[in-house]
């Protein structure tokens, strides 16, 4: 089996965490070739070549690939597809846009959010907001799938794969990049952070959300939020954790003022240790928490932040 793995490349640099975790899943299927695309992807390709278990790295460098536009990247992948039995990518906002288009062009099914690889044809994925696991067997000639990286360990380094430059394909010109608006932050990226502190509707306001941020900064953590907090305007959309947000699996997840709706649990229940702070002792979040504190968050969180020094 030959696998083509689309790497996550941001600003010309390889997102090692997500790519290395998706590589772990890909290696369970067969021989892995990593594809790096971008306006400048040489550094990303060289970094990918050092990952353990990579047979070859393809680098497609073109201005059309600089902003993860689905149409030109999909056409490139389809042009390479005849050499591969599987086309995979870490489940990111970019791949969720690109791979369904690839599947449609190949007239095959898209297999989303794979959490386990049983064999080359059989995969597990969550359904019903993570309350059930579906075992899916595909008979498609080419399998196209996104990998939920939170359930796989990252492959280490030590590889020495060759890097091959490939030509871009014609840009179909169906879409055009206008601009990126990215918020600058010194905090860790949410999906790869080892510690995450999240606030919910119980925090009460955007101003009060600063106590969540203060605790996160003390812990060197990323900041998350429930959908209720985001919808209420307490936190930006890119902090949202849950079924319609980001899926995280840090070593420590601190849920503050979060009731624990199943949609939120779907995005964080694989965390190694879950700590919940909520004044409602009947809140569902306590059913999944390893440690629970029934207390008013406006008393408990500032005290905890102070004790952390």
Short mmCIF file of N, CA and C in Angstrom, two decimals, residues 52-168:
data_model
loop_
_atom_site.label_atom_id
_atom_site.label_comp_id
_atom_site.label_asym_id
_atom_site.label_seq_id
_atom_site.Cartn_x
_atom_site.Cartn_y
_atom_site.Cartn_z
N UNK A 52 10.58 10.01 11.20
CA UNK A 52 10.84 8.57 11.13
C UNK A 52 9.72 7.86 10.36
N UNK A 53 10.11 7.07 9.36
CA UNK A 53 9.14 6.27 8.63
C UNK A 53 8.67 6.87 7.32
N UNK A 54 9.24 7.99 6.91
CA UNK A 54 8.87 8.62 5.65
C UNK A 54 9.76 8.08 4.53
N UNK A 55 9.15 7.62 3.45
CA UNK A 55 9.92 7.07 2.33
C UNK A 55 10.42 8.15 1.38
N UNK A 56 9.56 9.15 1.17
CA UNK A 56 9.90 10.21 0.22
C UNK A 56 9.07 11.44 0.54
N UNK A 57 9.62 12.59 0.18
CA UNK A 57 8.89 13.85 0.37
C UNK A 57 8.79 14.55 -0.98
N UNK A 58 7.57 14.96 -1.32
CA UNK A 58 7.34 15.74 -2.53
C UNK A 58 7.11 17.19 -2.14
N UNK A 59 7.75 18.10 -2.87
CA UNK A 59 7.62 19.53 -2.58
C UNK A 59 7.10 20.23 -3.83
N UNK A 60 5.87 20.75 -3.73
CA UNK A 60 5.26 21.50 -4.85
C UNK A 60 5.21 22.96 -4.45
N UNK A 61 6.05 23.75 -5.09
CA UNK A 61 6.19 25.16 -4.71
C UNK A 61 5.60 26.05 -5.80
N UNK A 62 4.56 26.78 -5.43
CA UNK A 62 3.91 27.67 -6.38
C UNK A 62 3.08 28.69 -5.62
N UNK A 63 2.95 29.87 -6.17
CA UNK A 63 2.18 30.91 -5.51
C UNK A 63 0.73 30.50 -5.28
N UNK A 64 0.19 29.69 -6.17
CA UNK A 64 -1.21 29.26 -6.05
C UNK A 64 -1.45 28.40 -4.81
N UNK A 65 -0.37 27.78 -4.27
CA UNK A 65 -0.50 26.89 -3.12
C UNK A 65 -0.18 27.60 -1.80
N UNK A 66 0.02 28.91 -1.85
CA UNK A 66 0.50 29.64 -0.69
C UNK A 66 -0.49 29.82 0.43
N UNK A 67 -1.78 29.65 0.18
CA UNK A 67 -2.77 29.95 1.21
C UNK A 67 -3.80 28.83 1.36
N UNK A 68 -3.39 27.60 1.07
CA UNK A 68 -4.25 26.42 1.24
C UNK A 68 -5.57 26.54 0.48
N UNK A 69 -5.53 27.15 -0.70
CA UNK A 69 -6.74 27.22 -1.52
C UNK A 69 -7.09 25.82 -2.00
N UNK A 70 -8.33 25.42 -1.76
CA UNK A 70 -8.73 24.04 -2.01
C UNK A 70 -8.63 23.64 -3.47
N UNK A 71 -9.00 24.53 -4.37
CA UNK A 71 -9.10 24.14 -5.78
C UNK A 71 -7.75 23.79 -6.39
N UNK A 72 -6.72 24.65 -6.33
CA UNK A 72 -5.44 24.26 -6.94
C UNK A 72 -4.75 23.10 -6.22
N UNK A 73 -4.83 23.05 -4.87
CA UNK A 73 -4.19 21.96 -4.14
C UNK A 73 -4.88 20.64 -4.45
N UNK A 74 -6.21 20.66 -4.54
CA UNK A 74 -6.96 19.43 -4.86
C UNK A 74 -6.59 18.91 -6.23
N UNK A 75 -6.47 19.81 -7.20
CA UNK A 75 -6.10 19.38 -8.55
C UNK A 75 -4.71 18.75 -8.57
N UNK A 76 -3.80 19.30 -7.78
CA UNK A 76 -2.45 18.71 -7.69
C UNK A 76 -2.52 17.30 -7.11
N UNK A 77 -3.26 17.14 -6.02
CA UNK A 77 -3.36 15.82 -5.38
C UNK A 77 -3.99 14.80 -6.33
N UNK A 78 -5.03 15.20 -7.02
CA UNK A 78 -5.69 14.29 -7.96
C UNK A 78 -4.72 13.88 -9.07
N UNK A 79 -3.87 14.80 -9.50
CA UNK A 79 -2.90 14.47 -10.56
C UNK A 79 -1.88 13.43 -10.10
N UNK A 80 -1.68 13.33 -8.78
CA UNK A 80 -0.73 12.36 -8.22
C UNK A 80 -1.40 11.07 -7.77
N UNK A 81 -2.72 11.06 -7.71
CA UNK A 81 -3.47 10.02 -7.01
C UNK A 81 -3.31 8.61 -7.59
N UNK A 82 -3.01 8.48 -8.86
CA UNK A 82 -2.95 7.15 -9.47
C UNK A 82 -1.84 6.28 -8.88
N UNK A 83 -0.89 6.90 -8.19
CA UNK A 83 0.23 6.16 -7.61
C UNK A 83 -0.02 5.73 -6.17
N UNK A 84 -1.20 6.06 -5.64
CA UNK A 84 -1.43 5.84 -4.21
C UNK A 84 -2.76 5.14 -3.96
N UNK A 85 -2.77 4.33 -2.89
CA UNK A 85 -4.01 3.66 -2.48
C UNK A 85 -4.76 4.48 -1.43
N UNK A 86 -4.04 5.37 -0.73
CA UNK A 86 -4.63 6.19 0.32
C UNK A 86 -4.12 7.62 0.21
N UNK A 87 -5.00 8.57 0.45
CA UNK A 87 -4.64 9.98 0.52
C UNK A 87 -5.12 10.48 1.88
N UNK A 88 -4.18 10.88 2.73
CA UNK A 88 -4.50 11.27 4.10
C UNK A 88 -4.01 12.68 4.39
N UNK A 89 -4.54 13.25 5.46
CA UNK A 89 -4.09 14.54 5.96
C UNK A 89 -4.51 14.69 7.41
N UNK A 90 -3.73 15.39 8.23
CA UNK A 90 -4.22 15.70 9.58
C UNK A 90 -5.50 16.53 9.47
N UNK A 91 -6.42 16.32 10.40
CA UNK A 91 -7.71 17.01 10.33
C UNK A 91 -7.54 18.46 10.79
N UNK A 92 -7.40 19.36 9.85
CA UNK A 92 -7.25 20.79 10.12
C UNK A 92 -8.28 21.54 9.30
N UNK A 93 -8.40 22.84 9.54
CA UNK A 93 -9.36 23.63 8.77
C UNK A 93 -9.02 23.58 7.27
N UNK A 94 -7.73 23.51 6.95
CA UNK A 94 -7.34 23.45 5.53
C UNK A 94 -7.71 22.11 4.91
N UNK A 95 -7.36 21.01 5.60
CA UNK A 95 -7.63 19.69 5.02
C UNK A 95 -9.12 19.39 4.94
N UNK A 96 -9.91 19.95 5.87
CA UNK A 96 -11.36 19.77 5.82
C UNK A 96 -11.95 20.46 4.60
N UNK A 97 -11.22 21.38 4.03
CA UNK A 97 -11.64 22.07 2.81
C UNK A 97 -11.12 21.35 1.57
N UNK A 98 -9.90 20.84 1.67
CA UNK A 98 -9.23 20.26 0.50
C UNK A 98 -9.66 18.82 0.23
N UNK A 99 -9.61 17.96 1.25
CA UNK A 99 -9.82 16.53 1.00
C UNK A 99 -11.23 16.15 0.56
N UNK A 100 -12.30 16.80 1.04
CA UNK A 100 -13.61 16.47 0.47
C UNK A 100 -13.68 16.78 -1.02
N UNK A 101 -12.99 17.83 -1.43
CA UNK A 101 -12.96 18.15 -2.87
C UNK A 101 -12.18 17.08 -3.64
N UNK A 102 -11.07 16.62 -3.05
CA UNK A 102 -10.30 15.53 -3.67
C UNK A 102 -11.18 14.29 -3.83
N UNK A 103 -11.91 13.94 -2.76
CA UNK A 103 -12.78 12.77 -2.80
C UNK A 103 -13.85 12.90 -3.87
N UNK A 104 -14.41 14.10 -3.99
CA UNK A 104 -15.44 14.32 -5.00
C UNK A 104 -14.87 14.18 -6.41
N UNK A 105 -13.69 14.72 -6.63
CA UNK A 105 -13.07 14.62 -7.96
C UNK A 105 -12.71 13.18 -8.31
N UNK A 106 -12.40 12.37 -7.29
CA UNK A 106 -12.06 10.96 -7.52
C UNK A 106 -13.29 10.06 -7.45
N UNK A 107 -14.45 10.65 -7.12
CA UNK A 107 -15.71 9.91 -7.00
C UNK A 107 -15.60 8.81 -5.95
N UNK A 108 -15.03 9.17 -4.79
CA UNK A 108 -14.95 8.24 -3.67
C UNK A 108 -15.50 8.93 -2.42
N UNK A 109 -15.64 8.15 -1.36
CA UNK A 109 -16.15 8.67 -0.09
C UNK A 109 -15.03 9.37 0.68
N UNK A 110 -15.38 10.47 1.36
CA UNK A 110 -14.44 11.08 2.29
C UNK A 110 -14.65 10.44 3.66
N UNK A 111 -13.58 9.97 4.27
CA UNK A 111 -13.63 9.37 5.61
C UNK A 111 -13.04 10.41 6.56
N UNK A 112 -13.87 11.01 7.39
CA UNK A 112 -13.42 12.13 8.21
C UNK A 112 -13.14 11.71 9.64
N UNK A 113 -12.16 12.41 10.25
CA UNK A 113 -11.87 12.29 11.68
C UNK A 113 -11.54 10.86 12.11
N UNK A 114 -10.65 10.21 11.40
CA UNK A 114 -10.24 8.85 11.75
C UNK A 114 -9.49 8.85 13.08
N UNK A 115 -9.92 8.01 14.00
CA UNK A 115 -9.28 7.92 15.31
C UNK A 115 -8.50 6.63 15.50
N UNK A 116 -8.69 5.66 14.61
CA UNK A 116 -7.94 4.40 14.70
C UNK A 116 -7.91 3.76 13.32
N UNK A 117 -6.78 3.13 13.01
CA UNK A 117 -6.61 2.39 11.77
C UNK A 117 -6.59 0.90 12.12
N UNK A 118 -7.63 0.19 11.69
CA UNK A 118 -7.71 -1.25 11.96
C UNK A 118 -6.88 -2.02 10.95
N UNK A 119 -7.11 -1.73 9.68
CA UNK A 119 -6.27 -2.25 8.60
C UNK A 119 -6.40 -1.27 7.44
N UNK A 120 -5.87 -1.62 6.29
CA UNK A 120 -5.82 -0.69 5.17
C UNK A 120 -7.20 -0.28 4.67
N UNK A 121 -8.22 -1.07 4.95
CA UNK A 121 -9.58 -0.76 4.49
C UNK A 121 -10.53 -0.35 5.62
N UNK A 122 -10.11 -0.55 6.86
CA UNK A 122 -11.04 -0.42 7.99
C UNK A 122 -10.54 0.62 8.99
N UNK A 123 -11.46 1.50 9.37
CA UNK A 123 -11.09 2.63 10.23
C UNK A 123 -12.17 2.85 11.29
N UNK A 124 -11.79 3.52 12.37
CA UNK A 124 -12.75 3.96 13.37
C UNK A 124 -12.84 5.47 13.35
N UNK A 125 -14.06 5.97 13.60
CA UNK A 125 -14.28 7.41 13.66
C UNK A 125 -15.44 7.68 14.60
N UNK A 126 -15.44 8.83 15.29
CA UNK A 126 -16.53 9.12 16.22
C UNK A 126 -17.77 9.61 15.49
N UNK A 127 -18.93 9.27 16.01
CA UNK A 127 -20.20 9.78 15.51
C UNK A 127 -21.06 10.18 16.70
N UNK A 128 -22.16 10.87 16.43
CA UNK A 128 -23.07 11.33 17.49
C UNK A 128 -22.31 12.10 18.57
N UNK A 129 -21.56 13.12 18.11
CA UNK A 129 -20.79 13.99 19.02
C UNK A 129 -19.84 13.20 19.91
N UNK A 130 -19.30 12.12 19.35
CA UNK A 130 -18.33 11.32 20.08
C UNK A 130 -18.92 10.31 21.04
N UNK A 131 -20.24 10.17 21.06
CA UNK A 131 -20.88 9.23 21.98
C UNK A 131 -20.86 7.80 21.47
N UNK A 132 -20.49 7.62 20.21
CA UNK A 132 -20.36 6.27 19.65
C UNK A 132 -19.19 6.27 18.68
N UNK A 133 -18.58 5.11 18.52
CA UNK A 133 -17.47 4.95 17.58
C UNK A 133 -17.93 4.05 16.44
N UNK A 134 -17.82 4.56 15.25
CA UNK A 134 -18.22 3.81 14.06
C UNK A 134 -17.00 3.09 13.47
N UNK A 135 -17.15 1.80 13.20
CA UNK A 135 -16.13 1.06 12.47
C UNK A 135 -16.56 1.01 11.02
N UNK A 136 -15.72 1.55 10.15
CA UNK A 136 -16.08 1.75 8.75
C UNK A 136 -15.11 1.00 7.86
N UNK A 137 -15.66 0.22 6.92
CA UNK A 137 -14.82 -0.48 5.94
C UNK A 137 -15.10 0.08 4.56
N UNK A 138 -14.06 0.56 3.90
CA UNK A 138 -14.21 1.19 2.60
C UNK A 138 -13.78 0.23 1.49
N UNK A 139 -14.58 0.19 0.42
CA UNK A 139 -14.23 -0.63 -0.74
C UNK A 139 -13.77 0.25 -1.90
N UNK A 140 -13.61 1.55 -1.65
CA UNK A 140 -13.12 2.45 -2.69
C UNK A 140 -11.70 2.07 -3.09
N UNK A 141 -11.38 2.27 -4.35
CA UNK A 141 -10.03 1.96 -4.84
C UNK A 141 -9.00 2.85 -4.17
N UNK A 142 -9.35 4.12 -3.99
CA UNK A 142 -8.49 5.07 -3.28
C UNK A 142 -9.24 5.56 -2.05
N UNK A 143 -8.62 5.44 -0.89
CA UNK A 143 -9.24 5.91 0.35
C UNK A 143 -8.75 7.33 0.64
N UNK A 144 -9.68 8.23 0.89
CA UNK A 144 -9.36 9.62 1.20
C UNK A 144 -9.85 9.90 2.62
N UNK A 145 -8.94 10.28 3.52
CA UNK A 145 -9.33 10.40 4.93
C UNK A 145 -8.58 11.52 5.63
N UNK A 146 -9.26 12.14 6.60
CA UNK A 146 -8.60 13.06 7.52
C UNK A 146 -8.37 12.33 8.84
N UNK A 147 -7.28 12.66 9.51
CA UNK A 147 -6.86 11.97 10.73
C UNK A 147 -7.03 12.90 11.93
N UNK A 148 -7.80 12.45 12.91
CA UNK A 148 -7.92 13.22 14.16
C UNK A 148 -6.64 12.98 14.96
N UNK A 149 -5.76 13.94 14.96
CA UNK A 149 -4.41 13.74 15.49
C UNK A 149 -4.37 13.59 17.01
N UNK A 150 -5.42 14.01 17.71
CA UNK A 150 -5.40 13.94 19.17
C UNK A 150 -5.35 12.51 19.69
N UNK A 151 -5.65 11.53 18.84
CA UNK A 151 -5.67 10.13 19.30
C UNK A 151 -4.42 9.36 18.90
N UNK A 152 -3.46 10.00 18.27
CA UNK A 152 -2.24 9.32 17.84
C UNK A 152 -1.02 10.00 18.46
N UNK A 153 -0.01 9.20 18.80
CA UNK A 153 1.27 9.75 19.25
C UNK A 153 2.05 10.23 18.04
N UNK A 154 2.90 11.21 18.26
CA UNK A 154 3.70 11.75 17.15
C UNK A 154 4.86 10.81 16.82
N UNK A 155 5.12 10.65 15.54
CA UNK A 155 6.31 9.92 15.10
C UNK A 155 7.55 10.76 15.43
N UNK A 156 8.60 10.10 15.80
CA UNK A 156 9.83 10.81 16.14
C UNK A 156 10.64 11.17 14.91
N UNK A 157 11.80 11.75 15.15
CA UNK A 157 12.70 12.07 14.06
C UNK A 157 13.73 10.96 13.90
N UNK A 158 14.61 11.14 12.94
CA UNK A 158 15.61 10.12 12.67
C UNK A 158 15.55 9.62 11.25
N UNK A 159 14.60 10.12 10.48
CA UNK A 159 14.48 9.71 9.08
C UNK A 159 15.44 10.47 8.19
N UNK A 160 15.61 9.98 6.99
CA UNK A 160 16.49 10.65 6.01
C UNK A 160 15.92 10.44 4.61
N UNK A 161 14.65 10.79 4.45
CA UNK A 161 13.99 10.58 3.16
C UNK A 161 14.50 11.57 2.12
N UNK A 162 14.39 11.18 0.88
CA UNK A 162 14.77 12.08 -0.21
C UNK A 162 13.66 13.10 -0.44
N UNK A 163 14.04 14.28 -0.91
CA UNK A 163 13.09 15.35 -1.21
C UNK A 163 13.08 15.58 -2.71
N UNK A 164 11.91 15.49 -3.30
CA UNK A 164 11.77 15.64 -4.75
C UNK A 164 10.86 16.83 -5.07
N UNK A 165 11.36 17.72 -5.88
CA UNK A 165 10.55 18.85 -6.33
C UNK A 165 9.65 18.39 -7.47
N UNK A 166 8.39 18.79 -7.39
CA UNK A 166 7.46 18.45 -8.47
C UNK A 166 6.83 19.73 -9.00
N UNK A 167 6.40 19.67 -10.24
CA UNK A 167 5.81 20.84 -10.88
C UNK A 167 4.38 21.05 -10.41
N UNK A 168 3.99 22.30 -10.39
CA UNK A 168 2.60 22.64 -10.08
C UNK A 168 1.72 22.28 -11.28
#
